[in-house]
Every structure is written in structure tokens, then in C-alpha cells.
mmCIF file of C-alpha atoms and ligand atoms in Angstrom:
data_model
loop_
_atom_site.group_PDB
_atom_site.id
_atom_site.type_symbol
_atom_site.label_atom_id
_atom_site.label_comp_id
_atom_site.label_asym_id
_atom_site.label_seq_id
_atom_site.Cartn_x
_atom_site.Cartn_y
_atom_site.Cartn_z
ATOM 1 C CA MET A 228 189.826 192.456 11.188
ATOM 2 C CA PHE A 229 188.599 192.461 7.579
ATOM 3 C CA GLU A 230 184.853 192.244 6.969
ATOM 4 C CA VAL A 231 185.389 189.381 4.569
ATOM 5 C CA GLU A 232 185.420 185.794 5.854
ATOM 6 C CA ILE A 233 187.236 183.042 4.001
ATOM 7 C CA ASN A 234 185.842 179.503 4.056
ATOM 8 C CA ILE A 235 188.338 176.681 3.703
ATOM 9 C CA GLN A 236 187.165 173.164 2.892
ATOM 10 C CA GLY A 237 189.503 170.640 4.554
ATOM 11 C CA ALA A 238 191.823 170.730 7.571
ATOM 12 C CA GLY A 239 194.922 168.955 6.262
ATOM 13 C CA LEU A 240 198.300 170.651 5.884
ATOM 14 C CA ALA A 241 197.121 172.886 3.033
ATOM 15 C CA GLY A 242 193.891 174.004 4.740
ATOM 16 C CA LEU A 243 195.566 174.545 8.116
ATOM 17 C CA SER A 244 198.473 176.483 6.610
ATOM 18 C CA SER A 245 196.073 178.636 4.590
ATOM 19 C CA ALA A 246 194.115 179.328 7.794
ATOM 20 C CA ILE A 247 197.240 180.346 9.729
ATOM 21 C CA PHE A 248 198.628 182.623 7.029
ATOM 22 C CA LEU A 249 195.262 184.274 6.366
ATOM 23 C CA SER A 250 194.539 184.853 10.047
ATOM 24 C CA ASN A 251 198.099 186.157 10.546
ATOM 25 C CA VAL A 252 197.165 189.101 8.332
ATOM 26 C CA GLY A 253 193.879 189.684 10.127
ATOM 27 C CA ILE A 254 191.441 187.870 7.847
ATOM 28 C CA ASN A 255 188.548 185.929 9.464
ATOM 29 C CA VAL A 256 188.763 182.253 8.597
ATOM 30 C CA SER A 257 186.396 179.300 8.956
ATOM 31 C CA VAL A 258 187.539 175.758 8.256
ATOM 32 C CA ALA A 259 185.246 172.777 7.604
ATOM 33 C CA GLU A 260 186.638 169.287 8.211
ATOM 34 C CA LYS A 261 184.624 166.211 7.330
ATOM 35 C CA TYR A 262 186.109 164.093 10.139
ATOM 36 C CA SER A 263 185.477 164.638 13.834
ATOM 37 C CA HIS A 264 189.123 165.452 14.738
ATOM 38 C CA ILE A 265 192.310 166.809 13.247
ATOM 39 C CA GLY A 266 194.551 164.261 11.523
ATOM 40 C CA ILE A 267 192.047 161.411 11.218
ATOM 41 C CA ALA A 268 192.334 161.475 7.421
ATOM 42 C CA HIS A 269 195.931 160.263 7.789
ATOM 43 C CA ASN A 270 196.256 157.519 10.336
ATOM 44 C CA GLU A 271 199.436 158.171 12.349
ATOM 45 C CA ASN A 272 202.548 157.637 10.230
ATOM 46 C CA THR A 273 205.924 159.240 9.653
ATOM 47 C CA GLN A 274 206.428 161.326 6.536
ATOM 48 C CA ALA A 275 209.424 163.194 5.134
ATOM 49 C CA MET A 276 210.125 166.507 3.451
ATOM 50 C CA ARG A 277 213.116 166.973 1.190
ATOM 51 C CA ASN A 278 215.651 169.498 2.427
ATOM 52 C CA TYR A 279 218.201 169.186 -0.377
ATOM 53 C CA GLY A 280 218.025 170.926 -3.735
ATOM 54 C CA GLN A 281 216.645 174.130 -2.259
ATOM 55 C CA GLY A 282 218.586 177.046 -0.846
ATOM 56 C CA GLU A 283 217.192 177.618 2.607
ATOM 57 C CA ASP A 284 216.916 175.058 5.382
ATOM 58 C CA LEU A 285 213.263 174.019 5.752
ATOM 59 C CA LEU A 286 213.093 174.782 9.447
ATOM 60 C CA SER A 287 214.227 178.351 8.983
ATOM 61 C CA GLU A 288 212.026 178.755 5.887
ATOM 62 C CA PHE A 289 208.945 177.695 7.881
ATOM 63 C CA LYS A 290 209.952 179.837 10.838
ATOM 64 C CA ASN A 291 210.396 182.888 8.596
ATOM 65 C CA MET A 292 206.932 182.260 7.168
ATOM 66 C CA GLY A 293 205.511 182.400 10.704
ATOM 67 C CA LEU A 294 204.952 178.686 11.366
ATOM 68 C CA LYS A 295 205.722 177.294 14.790
ATOM 69 C CA LEU A 296 206.733 173.665 14.244
ATOM 70 C CA LYS A 297 208.577 171.298 16.581
ATOM 71 C CA ASN A 298 209.591 167.677 16.389
ATOM 72 C CA LEU A 299 210.879 167.599 12.828
ATOM 73 C CA LYS A 300 213.888 165.288 12.961
ATOM 74 C CA PRO A 301 216.911 165.680 10.649
ATOM 75 C CA ILE A 302 218.061 162.871 8.334
ATOM 76 C CA TYR A 303 221.587 162.853 6.921
ATOM 77 C CA ARG A 304 221.738 159.594 4.952
ATOM 78 C CA ILE A 305 219.588 157.618 2.577
ATOM 79 C CA ASN A 306 220.306 154.052 1.467
ATOM 80 C CA LYS A 307 219.018 153.624 -2.078
ATOM 81 C CA TYR A 308 218.508 150.008 -3.129
ATOM 82 C CA ALA A 309 218.193 148.516 -6.606
ATOM 83 C CA PRO A 310 215.868 145.481 -7.013
ATOM 84 C CA SER A 311 218.952 143.214 -6.612
ATOM 85 C CA LEU A 312 219.449 144.950 -3.210
ATOM 86 C CA ARG A 313 222.707 146.492 -4.393
ATOM 87 C CA LYS A 314 222.900 149.710 -2.421
ATOM 88 C CA SER A 315 224.316 153.199 -2.724
ATOM 89 C CA ILE A 316 224.444 155.522 0.290
ATOM 90 C CA ILE A 317 223.684 159.169 -0.436
ATOM 91 C CA TYR A 318 224.862 161.373 2.419
ATOM 92 C CA SER A 319 225.322 164.932 3.579
ATOM 93 C CA LYS A 320 227.800 166.034 6.227
ATOM 94 C CA ASP A 321 226.241 169.325 7.217
ATOM 95 C CA LYS A 322 222.741 170.219 5.978
ATOM 96 C CA PRO A 323 220.094 167.522 6.612
ATOM 97 C CA LEU A 324 218.871 165.772 3.449
ATOM 98 C CA PHE A 325 215.345 165.417 4.836
ATOM 99 C CA TYR A 326 213.234 166.140 7.882
ATOM 100 C CA VAL A 327 210.885 163.446 9.180
ATOM 101 C CA PHE A 328 207.795 164.191 11.264
ATOM 102 C CA LYS A 329 204.504 162.710 12.384
ATOM 103 C CA ARG A 330 201.246 163.052 10.482
ATOM 104 C CA GLY A 331 197.899 162.183 11.993
ATOM 105 C CA PRO A 332 195.930 162.880 15.161
ATOM 106 C CA ARG A 333 198.835 162.727 17.682
ATOM 107 C CA GLU A 334 199.474 165.937 19.618
ATOM 108 C CA ASP A 335 203.034 166.186 18.261
ATOM 109 C CA SER A 336 202.004 165.594 14.615
ATOM 110 C CA ILE A 337 202.424 168.551 12.294
ATOM 111 C CA ASP A 338 198.673 168.454 11.619
ATOM 112 C CA HIS A 339 198.009 168.987 15.322
ATOM 113 C CA GLN A 340 200.687 171.637 15.750
ATOM 114 C CA LEU A 341 199.283 173.656 12.831
ATOM 115 C CA TYR A 342 195.786 173.221 14.229
ATOM 116 C CA ASP A 343 196.902 174.595 17.633
ATOM 117 C CA GLN A 344 198.450 177.597 15.911
ATOM 118 C CA ALA A 345 195.334 178.223 13.801
ATOM 119 C CA ILE A 346 193.138 178.017 16.922
ATOM 120 C CA SER A 347 195.321 180.486 18.798
ATOM 121 C CA ASN A 348 194.995 182.835 15.792
ATOM 122 C CA GLY A 349 191.228 182.724 16.198
ATOM 123 C CA THR A 350 190.308 180.374 13.315
ATOM 124 C CA ASN A 351 186.818 178.952 13.559
ATOM 125 C CA PHE A 352 186.710 175.141 13.056
ATOM 126 C CA ASN A 353 183.648 173.086 12.128
ATOM 127 C CA PHE A 354 184.265 169.360 12.511
ATOM 128 C CA SER A 355 182.167 166.583 10.934
ATOM 129 C CA TYR A 356 181.068 169.260 8.535
ATOM 130 C CA SER A 357 181.414 170.341 4.893
ATOM 131 C CA PHE A 358 180.616 173.708 3.388
ATOM 132 C CA LYS A 359 178.192 173.814 0.496
ATOM 133 C CA ASN A 360 180.025 174.138 -2.797
ATOM 134 C CA SER A 361 178.846 177.730 -3.227
ATOM 135 C CA GLU A 362 180.301 178.714 0.184
ATOM 136 C CA ILE A 363 183.862 177.508 -0.441
ATOM 137 C CA ASP A 364 186.693 179.968 -1.127
ATOM 138 C CA VAL A 365 189.692 177.661 -0.663
ATOM 139 C CA VAL A 366 189.535 174.009 -1.732
ATOM 140 C CA ALA A 367 191.864 172.077 0.580
ATOM 141 C CA ARG A 368 190.171 168.697 0.649
ATOM 142 C CA GLY A 369 193.181 166.599 -0.460
ATOM 143 C CA SER A 370 193.457 164.428 -3.577
ATOM 144 C CA THR A 371 190.905 165.271 -6.246
ATOM 145 C CA TYR A 372 191.694 161.956 -8.022
ATOM 146 C CA ASN A 373 193.477 158.774 -7.011
ATOM 147 C CA THR A 374 196.513 158.662 -9.275
ATOM 148 C CA GLY A 375 198.739 157.052 -6.631
ATOM 149 C CA PHE A 376 198.268 154.676 -3.695
ATOM 150 C CA GLY A 377 200.143 153.955 -0.474
ATOM 151 C CA TYR A 378 199.987 151.247 2.170
ATOM 152 C CA GLY A 379 202.293 150.770 5.144
ATOM 153 C CA LYS A 380 202.858 149.862 8.772
ATOM 154 C CA VAL A 381 204.304 151.647 11.778
ATOM 155 C CA PHE A 382 206.653 149.411 13.812
ATOM 156 C CA GLN A 383 207.624 150.111 17.425
ATOM 157 C CA ASP A 384 210.295 148.816 19.861
ATOM 158 C CA VAL A 385 212.819 148.470 17.043
ATOM 159 C CA ASP A 386 216.500 149.375 17.262
ATOM 160 C CA ILE A 387 217.512 151.518 14.275
ATOM 161 C CA ASP A 388 219.655 154.434 13.083
ATOM 162 C CA ASP A 389 217.587 157.558 13.606
ATOM 163 C CA ASP A 390 219.217 159.610 10.836
ATOM 164 C CA LEU A 391 218.933 157.081 8.005
ATOM 165 C CA ILE A 392 216.151 156.515 5.432
ATOM 166 C CA HIS A 393 215.901 153.364 3.286
ATOM 167 C CA PHE A 394 214.461 153.513 -0.229
ATOM 168 C CA LEU A 395 213.937 150.676 -2.720
ATOM 169 C CA LEU A 396 212.767 150.447 -6.313
ATOM 170 C CA ASP A 397 211.283 147.030 -7.141
ATOM 171 C CA ASN A 398 208.355 146.446 -9.488
ATOM 172 C CA LYS A 399 207.724 143.020 -7.963
ATOM 173 C CA TYR A 400 206.441 144.545 -4.707
ATOM 174 C CA ALA A 401 205.753 148.190 -5.587
ATOM 175 C CA PRO A 402 204.681 148.182 -9.257
ATOM 176 C CA ASP A 403 205.393 151.569 -10.791
ATOM 177 C CA GLY A 404 206.234 152.926 -7.321
ATOM 178 C CA TYR A 405 208.754 152.497 -4.494
ATOM 179 C CA ILE A 406 209.169 151.312 -0.914
ATOM 180 C CA TYR A 407 210.519 153.478 1.897
ATOM 181 C CA ALA A 408 211.431 153.178 5.567
ATOM 182 C CA LEU A 409 211.393 156.352 7.685
ATOM 183 C CA PRO A 410 212.695 156.345 11.275
ATOM 184 C CA PHE A 411 211.130 158.469 13.978
ATOM 185 C CA GLY A 412 213.733 158.304 16.729
ATOM 186 C CA LYS A 413 215.681 155.114 17.404
ATOM 187 C CA HIS A 414 212.761 152.872 18.291
ATOM 188 C CA GLU A 415 210.034 153.536 15.742
ATOM 189 C CA ILE A 416 209.970 153.117 11.982
ATOM 190 C CA THR A 417 207.328 153.540 9.271
ATOM 191 C CA ILE A 418 207.685 151.241 6.272
ATOM 192 C CA ALA A 419 205.386 151.765 3.317
ATOM 193 C CA SER A 420 204.923 150.825 -0.255
ATOM 194 C CA THR A 421 203.515 153.072 -2.960
ATOM 195 C CA SER A 422 202.300 152.364 -6.452
ATOM 196 C CA PHE A 423 201.004 154.472 -9.282
ATOM 197 C CA ARG A 424 199.385 151.357 -10.748
ATOM 198 C CA LYS A 425 198.037 149.026 -8.013
ATOM 199 C CA ASN A 426 195.262 150.013 -5.621
ATOM 200 C CA VAL A 427 195.525 149.909 -1.827
ATOM 201 C CA PHE A 428 193.993 146.431 -1.522
ATOM 202 C CA GLU A 429 196.495 144.918 -3.968
ATOM 203 C CA LEU A 430 199.355 146.882 -2.400
ATOM 204 C CA LYS A 431 198.575 145.534 1.072
ATOM 205 C CA LYS A 432 198.965 141.953 -0.140
ATOM 206 C CA LEU A 433 202.234 142.781 -1.892
ATOM 207 C CA PHE A 434 203.491 144.656 1.185
ATOM 208 C CA ASP A 435 202.909 141.713 3.524
ATOM 209 C CA LYS A 436 204.706 139.395 1.107
ATOM 210 C CA PHE A 437 207.542 141.905 0.822
ATOM 211 C CA MET A 438 208.046 142.102 4.595
ATOM 212 C CA VAL A 439 208.447 138.320 4.712
ATOM 213 C CA GLU A 440 210.697 137.999 1.675
ATOM 214 C CA ASN A 441 212.922 141.100 1.793
ATOM 215 C CA LYS A 442 215.777 140.572 4.216
ATOM 216 C CA VAL A 443 216.985 144.195 4.425
ATOM 217 C CA PHE A 444 213.614 145.677 5.403
ATOM 218 C CA SER A 445 212.532 142.737 7.576
ATOM 219 C CA GLU A 446 215.802 142.986 9.538
ATOM 220 C CA LEU A 447 215.014 146.628 10.324
ATOM 221 C CA VAL A 448 211.972 145.588 12.365
ATOM 222 C CA GLU A 449 213.430 142.472 13.974
ATOM 223 C CA GLY A 450 212.441 142.284 17.645
ATOM 224 C CA GLY A 451 209.816 145.017 17.168
ATOM 225 C CA SER A 452 206.062 144.877 16.890
ATOM 226 C CA ILE A 453 203.440 146.375 14.583
ATOM 227 C CA LYS A 454 201.723 149.428 16.043
ATOM 228 C CA HIS A 455 199.148 149.782 13.262
ATOM 229 C CA ASP A 456 198.813 150.048 9.515
ATOM 230 C CA PHE A 457 197.757 152.971 7.329
ATOM 231 C CA SER A 458 196.877 153.657 3.734
ATOM 232 C CA GLY A 459 196.047 156.569 1.476
ATOM 233 C CA THR A 460 195.808 157.891 -2.018
ATOM 234 C CA GLY A 461 197.454 160.765 -3.830
ATOM 235 C CA PHE A 462 196.899 162.949 -6.869
ATOM 236 C CA TYR A 463 199.719 164.502 -8.833
ATOM 237 C CA SER A 464 199.299 167.081 -11.551
ATOM 238 C CA LEU A 465 200.424 170.495 -12.691
ATOM 239 C CA PRO A 466 197.239 172.399 -13.480
ATOM 240 C CA LYS A 467 197.200 175.243 -15.983
ATOM 241 C CA THR A 468 195.358 177.231 -13.354
ATOM 242 C CA ALA A 469 194.535 176.444 -9.723
ATOM 243 C CA VAL A 470 191.725 178.999 -9.568
ATOM 244 C CA ILE A 471 188.545 177.366 -10.802
ATOM 245 C CA GLY A 472 185.104 178.983 -10.562
ATOM 246 C CA ARG A 473 186.543 181.659 -8.192
ATOM 247 C CA LYS A 474 187.839 178.981 -5.842
ATOM 248 C CA TYR A 475 191.510 178.634 -4.957
ATOM 249 C CA TYR A 476 192.834 175.060 -5.009
ATOM 250 C CA VAL A 477 195.669 174.293 -2.593
ATOM 251 C CA GLY A 478 197.784 171.228 -1.749
ATOM 252 C CA GLY A 479 196.640 167.789 -2.876
ATOM 253 C CA ALA A 480 193.350 169.130 -4.240
ATOM 254 C CA ALA A 481 195.318 171.004 -6.909
ATOM 255 C CA GLY A 482 197.599 168.002 -7.551
ATOM 256 C CA PHE A 483 200.586 169.768 -5.960
ATOM 257 C CA VAL A 484 202.636 166.623 -5.418
ATOM 258 C CA GLU A 485 206.120 165.953 -6.766
ATOM 259 C CA ALA A 486 205.169 162.968 -8.862
ATOM 260 C CA SER A 487 208.415 161.018 -8.949
ATOM 261 C CA ARG A 488 208.594 160.572 -5.153
ATOM 262 C CA GLY A 489 205.134 161.562 -3.902
ATOM 263 C CA PHE A 490 206.280 164.576 -1.867
ATOM 264 C CA GLY A 491 203.235 166.792 -1.286
ATOM 265 C CA ASP A 492 203.551 168.183 2.243
ATOM 266 C CA TYR A 493 205.902 171.024 1.373
ATOM 267 C CA TYR A 494 203.717 172.167 -1.532
ATOM 268 C CA ALA A 495 200.608 171.942 0.660
ATOM 269 C CA VAL A 496 202.155 174.390 3.140
ATOM 270 C CA LYS A 497 203.618 176.650 0.452
ATOM 271 C CA SER A 498 200.370 176.845 -1.536
ATOM 272 C CA GLY A 499 198.632 177.867 1.704
ATOM 273 C CA PHE A 500 201.161 180.661 1.991
ATOM 274 C CA HIS A 501 200.620 181.772 -1.622
ATOM 275 C CA VAL A 502 196.841 181.706 -1.354
ATOM 276 C CA SER A 503 196.961 183.992 1.671
ATOM 277 C CA ARG A 504 199.113 186.494 -0.261
ATOM 278 C CA ALA A 505 196.836 186.246 -3.300
ATOM 279 C CA ILE A 506 193.768 187.029 -1.180
ATOM 280 C CA ASN A 507 195.309 189.620 1.099
ATOM 281 C CA GLU A 508 197.468 191.477 -1.413
ATOM 282 C CA LYS A 509 195.223 190.823 -4.454
ATOM 283 C CA LEU A 510 198.025 189.014 -6.285
ATOM 284 C CA ASP A 511 197.873 186.392 -9.026
ATOM 285 C CA TYR A 512 197.793 183.033 -7.182
ATOM 286 C CA ASP A 513 198.783 181.047 -10.273
ATOM 287 C CA LYS A 514 201.862 183.198 -10.768
ATOM 288 C CA LEU A 515 202.880 182.889 -7.114
ATOM 289 C CA TRP A 516 202.804 179.098 -6.935
ATOM 290 C CA ARG A 517 204.150 178.583 -10.436
ATOM 291 C CA ASP A 518 207.144 180.865 -9.837
ATOM 292 C CA ASP A 519 207.836 179.133 -6.552
ATOM 293 C CA PHE A 520 207.508 175.420 -7.394
ATOM 294 C CA GLY A 521 206.037 175.002 -10.912
ATOM 295 C CA LYS A 522 209.418 173.962 -12.338
ATOM 296 C CA GLU A 523 209.957 171.337 -9.611
ATOM 297 C CA LEU A 524 206.513 169.858 -10.241
ATOM 298 C CA PHE A 525 207.110 169.742 -13.976
ATOM 299 C CA GLU A 526 210.426 167.948 -13.467
ATOM 300 C CA GLY A 527 208.752 165.500 -11.077
ATOM 301 C CA PHE A 528 205.977 164.849 -13.579
ATOM 302 C CA SER A 529 208.500 164.189 -16.360
ATOM 303 C CA LYS A 530 210.455 161.816 -14.113
ATOM 304 C CA ARG A 531 207.276 159.919 -13.221
ATOM 305 C CA MET A 532 206.402 159.531 -16.909
ATOM 306 C CA PHE A 533 209.908 158.174 -17.515
ATOM 307 C CA LEU A 534 209.853 155.833 -14.497
ATOM 308 C CA ARG A 535 206.508 154.402 -15.629
ATOM 309 C CA GLY A 536 208.227 152.758 -18.564
ATOM 310 C CA LEU A 537 210.999 151.076 -16.554
ATOM 311 C CA ASP A 538 211.228 147.428 -15.534
ATOM 312 C CA ASN A 539 213.553 146.163 -12.807
ATOM 313 C CA SER A 540 216.568 146.085 -15.112
ATOM 314 C CA GLY A 541 215.957 149.792 -15.811
ATOM 315 C CA TYR A 542 215.689 150.494 -12.063
ATOM 316 C CA GLU A 543 218.962 148.645 -11.531
ATOM 317 C CA LYS A 544 220.738 151.257 -13.689
ATOM 318 C CA LEU A 545 219.242 154.185 -11.798
ATOM 319 C CA ILE A 546 221.010 153.371 -8.533
ATOM 320 C CA PRO A 547 224.523 154.888 -8.570
ATOM 321 C CA LYS A 548 227.386 152.412 -9.003
ATOM 322 C CA LYS A 549 229.424 153.980 -6.200
ATOM 323 C CA GLU A 550 228.771 152.658 -2.703
ATOM 324 C CA LYS A 551 228.789 156.149 -1.166
ATOM 325 C CA VAL A 552 227.873 159.377 -2.915
ATOM 326 C CA GLU A 553 227.930 162.831 -1.380
ATOM 327 C CA ILE A 554 224.697 164.771 -2.069
ATOM 328 C CA SER A 555 226.214 167.467 -4.313
ATOM 329 C CA GLU A 556 227.758 164.779 -6.539
ATOM 330 C CA TYR A 557 224.419 162.911 -6.553
ATOM 331 C CA ALA A 558 222.582 166.111 -7.507
ATOM 332 C CA LYS A 559 224.880 166.506 -10.545
ATOM 333 C CA LEU A 560 224.183 162.910 -11.603
ATOM 334 C CA SER A 561 220.424 163.437 -11.223
ATOM 335 C CA LYS A 562 220.577 166.673 -13.220
ATOM 336 C CA ARG A 563 222.158 164.848 -16.146
ATOM 337 C CA ILE A 564 219.463 162.152 -16.090
ATOM 338 C CA LEU A 565 216.747 164.796 -15.669
ATOM 339 C CA LYS A 566 217.878 166.638 -18.805
ATOM 340 C CA PHE A 567 217.286 163.389 -20.659
ATOM 341 C CA PHE A 568 213.791 162.971 -19.100
ATOM 342 C CA LEU A 569 212.792 166.491 -20.013
ATOM 343 C CA GLU A 570 213.813 166.055 -23.618
ATOM 344 C CA LEU A 571 211.765 162.882 -23.891
ATOM 345 C CA TYR A 572 208.691 163.823 -21.920
ATOM 346 C CA SER A 573 207.515 167.293 -22.497
ATOM 347 C CA VAL A 574 204.463 169.455 -22.347
ATOM 348 C CA LYS A 575 202.395 167.185 -24.630
ATOM 349 C CA LYS A 576 202.139 164.456 -21.995
ATOM 350 C CA LEU A 577 201.255 167.027 -19.378
ATOM 351 C CA ASN A 578 198.457 168.469 -21.509
ATOM 352 C CA ASN A 579 196.986 164.990 -22.015
ATOM 353 C CA TRP A 580 197.211 164.416 -18.273
ATOM 354 C CA ARG A 581 195.438 167.711 -17.511
ATOM 355 C CA GLN A 582 192.604 166.720 -19.817
ATOM 356 C CA GLU A 583 192.284 163.332 -18.162
ATOM 357 C CA TYR A 584 192.334 164.829 -14.626
ATOM 358 C CA PRO A 585 190.786 168.328 -14.735
ATOM 359 C CA LEU A 586 190.104 170.380 -11.597
ATOM 360 C CA ILE A 587 186.341 170.675 -11.331
ATOM 361 C CA PRO A 588 184.618 173.736 -9.834
HETATM 362 C C1 LIG B 257 200.629 156.885 2.302
HETATM 363 C C2 LIG B 257 201.083 158.279 1.956
HETATM 364 C C3 LIG B 257 202.355 158.691 2.329
HETATM 365 C C4 LIG B 257 202.795 159.976 2.009
HETATM 366 N N1 LIG B 257 204.055 160.345 2.376
HETATM 367 C C5 LIG B 257 204.490 161.600 2.106
HETATM 368 C C6 LIG B 257 205.782 162.014 2.529
HETATM 369 O O1 LIG B 257 206.557 161.261 3.150
HETATM 370 N N2 LIG B 257 206.153 163.286 2.260
HETATM 371 C C7 LIG B 257 205.334 164.171 1.590
HETATM 372 O O2 LIG B 257 205.741 165.325 1.365
HETATM 373 N N3 LIG B 257 204.109 163.797 1.183
HETATM 374 C C8 LIG B 257 203.668 162.541 1.431
HETATM 375 N N4 LIG B 257 202.415 162.162 1.039
HETATM 376 C C9 LIG B 257 201.554 163.165 0.371
HETATM 377 C C10 LIG B 257 200.930 164.087 1.410
HETATM 378 O O3 LIG B 257 200.300 163.330 2.410
HETATM 379 C C11 LIG B 257 199.904 165.011 0.743
HETATM 380 O O4 LIG B 257 200.469 165.625 -0.372
HETATM 381 C C12 LIG B 257 199.442 166.076 1.745
HETATM 382 O O5 LIG B 257 198.833 165.459 2.859
HETATM 383 C C13 LIG B 257 198.445 167.007 1.080
HETATM 384 O O6 LIG B 257 197.911 167.872 2.050
HETATM 385 P P1 LIG B 257 196.438 168.447 1.898
HETATM 386 O O7 LIG B 257 196.196 169.310 3.061
HETATM 387 O O8 LIG B 257 196.293 168.988 0.541
HETATM 388 O O9 LIG B 257 195.514 167.146 1.948
HETATM 389 P P2 LIG B 257 195.196 166.222 3.196
HETATM 390 O O10 LIG B 257 196.337 166.207 4.146
HETATM 391 O O11 LIG B 257 194.739 164.935 2.625
HETATM 392 O O12 LIG B 257 193.973 166.950 3.915
HETATM 393 C C14 LIG B 257 192.708 167.082 3.321
HETATM 394 C C15 LIG B 257 191.704 167.280 4.433
HETATM 395 O O13 LIG B 257 190.443 167.621 3.874
HETATM 396 C C16 LIG B 257 189.426 166.849 4.513
HETATM 397 N N5 LIG B 257 188.290 166.751 3.568
HETATM 398 C C17 LIG B 257 188.218 166.022 2.425
HETATM 399 N N6 LIG B 257 187.030 166.218 1.813
HETATM 400 C C18 LIG B 257 186.342 167.092 2.592
HETATM 401 C C19 LIG B 257 185.057 167.676 2.479
HETATM 402 N N7 LIG B 257 184.248 167.415 1.464
HETATM 403 N N8 LIG B 257 184.643 168.521 3.470
HETATM 404 C C20 LIG B 257 185.467 168.805 4.512
HETATM 405 N N9 LIG B 257 186.695 168.274 4.668
HETATM 406 C C21 LIG B 257 187.132 167.434 3.708
HETATM 407 C C22 LIG B 257 190.092 165.528 4.822
HETATM 408 O O14 LIG B 257 189.424 164.818 5.824
HETATM 409 C C23 LIG B 257 191.486 165.998 5.251
HETATM 410 O O15 LIG B 257 191.540 166.304 6.617
HETATM 411 C C24 LIG B 257 201.954 160.878 1.321
HETATM 412 C C25 LIG B 257 200.658 160.471 0.957
HETATM 413 C C26 LIG B 257 200.232 159.184 1.267
HETATM 414 C C27 LIG B 257 198.854 158.761 0.854
#
């Protein structure tokens, strides 16, 4: 074991992954978590990670990195709806488009699985506890700012397709955001609404109205019952540096969230991996994460800036005209639109954003 001990503030996906990767190379790790148990920060809900647009399958990527994860379920289709409810089905025949999994305190959640692995590696956990600022080496405390909001419900005893996600753009119910439905098996579905404009309280009211008025999403949960609701906030950014005052920022704390669709879990895990290499091999953390996913985050940021300006008639045009589109064809379409985004929304907007939402030591 090394003499040095690394203190990680926060036991979400970024903090837990950092702990596993650091302890895998023999470094002593202590984690402080402000809640009394793992996963409390995210009430149980289903989340998704994108598996398209990157070479390796996520499951083998995680396995090769040394993570032991079970219960990630493959998704092969996504129904994308315009505000008029016109739909286009994006599908893949072989490689899953997404994996869905549980977040939260459940034993089969990925939070809990990572926690079990960190414990078996010898990580020291301090619950209901925070390190003093001067003691922290890795900042993994989740969103530094609230630039996005989410509210949703988990429904049980439903009867649904277990390999199909539903996704809707509609400013009436999710202003400057989107609504999604993620299955977890055939009998449970999480439906949630996100907004980069309305807070959680306002979103909840809009969500309840939506579930009464929208026939596609309300039909999904027909005959089922509500298990519970959940809410949360997110922070997206692309910092110039994620090392502030000798502290490494990982996951949501650094703003590592793909801003167009709110995907942050993958970057939380990957930044944990990069921070462990930076510490263990004395490498440049900023270079590691930027080379790995900086481009993706910049594209996501540009898309978000573009989407912010759209009303429902603009959303209507974003959903492909064809009823069914294979993922490689869809990726080509998206690339063409993205080129347009990037020309319009460049580094200037990002610099303004960084000034508005700086990482603070
Ligand atoms: C409603 C909602 C739905 C989402 N859906 C998806 C999705 O489908 N796919 C996806 O990829 N991403 C999704 N995200 C984003 C994703 O949840 C985050 O990007 C991810 O959880 C970030 O991981 P993290 O470890 O950085 O932060 P968190 O998972 O938030 O963990 C931070 C931890 O730090 C603890 N903490 C905070 N402050 C302190 C302190 N002072 N001292 C000690 N501990 C502290 C917290 O209690 C928490 O346990 C969603 C977010 C929300 C809000």
C-alpha cells in the first residue's frame, strides 16, 4: 500500500468509481458521504447510458476497466416523439442502443454494486459525514450548480416492452427539456420530465398534468400503480480545468454531463478512472478526460444551446420523417445537424458559461 491516503467527498457514481480504481492500484482511500446510506441522494429510479456512437460495448468497456456490474439491461429501440406525437422509431439489430439500470439505495442498483466492490477493495467509508474543505483530494459531491432539473415517477405492475425507450420533446410539459420513459423489465417503468428552465416544483405540476393529458405515456402505465416519485438537479459544463486548488473534480461536480440529453453517469465513471490514473501515474488529469470525452461534451453543450432557442414547431422538424430509422442512418442525420450547431454555437458561448458557473476551490 502507498503511504498516501486519498479523501473523496461524495459516494455517488464518480466518488465510488474513483475509490475502486484508486484502491485497485493499492492506494488507501477514504470516502465521506453526507447521507447515512449509499444511494439516498438519488431516490430509486431507472437511468440509461448510451451505447451507440462509441466503439466498444459499454459492458465490456466497464469489465476491462475492472468494474463488476450486473443487471444492466439492453435496449434496442427508441420511439422519438414530436410534440404532435408523430413518431419515428430508431432501432439497432445487433448492438444495444442503451443500457438501463437502477440508481439509488437498492441492492441491485449500480450505486450499491460499486459500493460493494469498493468495500471489498478495502475502502474506508464515513457516512453522515463531510471532510473539511482542506482535507479533500477528490471532489465527487455531484452538481456544483443547478442548471437542469428532473422530476418523475416509478410505476410498477405495468405490461410493457422491455427493450424500448420512449422520448418526447414538448415545451408545453418539459420547457427547454424532454420527457422519457425507461423500462426496467416488463413490469416496471420510470417516466420523468426534465427542464433546463423550470425548477422541480414547477416541473412536478407539469408532469402530473402531462400524465393525464398525454395518451401515449399514460397508456404505458395503464393498469399499473405508482411506486414513488423522485427528483433531482444537474449541472452541465465543460470546464477549462477540472483541477482547482489542488483538488480533482469528477462527475457532476465538474459539470461532466452531456448537456443535450442529460447523460452524466458514463462520464462520472470515466472521470473516476482518469483521476485514479492521474494520481497513480502522475499524469495530467485534464488531458486524460479531455482526450476521452471533451469533444462529446462540447458537442452536447452546443446542441443544448441550439435546442434552447427552439419552440414546438422547431422540435417537430427534429424528429425524422421516416417511421423507422436504423441507428447508423440516424447517426448520419444527426452528424449533419450537429455540424450546423457547431458552426452557430462555438467557444464564445462556452466561455460565457464557464464564467457564469465557475468551479470553486
Ligand atoms: C432526475 C435525473 C435523471 C437522470 N438520468 C440520467 C440518465 O438516465 N442517464 C445518465 O447518464 N445520467 C442521468 N442523470 C445524471 C446523473 O444522475 C449524474 O450525472 C450522476 O449521478 C453524477 O454522478 P456523481 O457521482 O458525480 O454525483 P451524484 O450521483 O449526485 O453523487 C454525489 C454524492 O455526493 C454526496 N455529497 C454531496 N455533497 C456532499 C458533501 N458536502 N459531503 C459528503 N457527501 C456529499 C451526495 O449525497 C451523493 O451521494 C440524471 C440526473 C437526474 C437529476
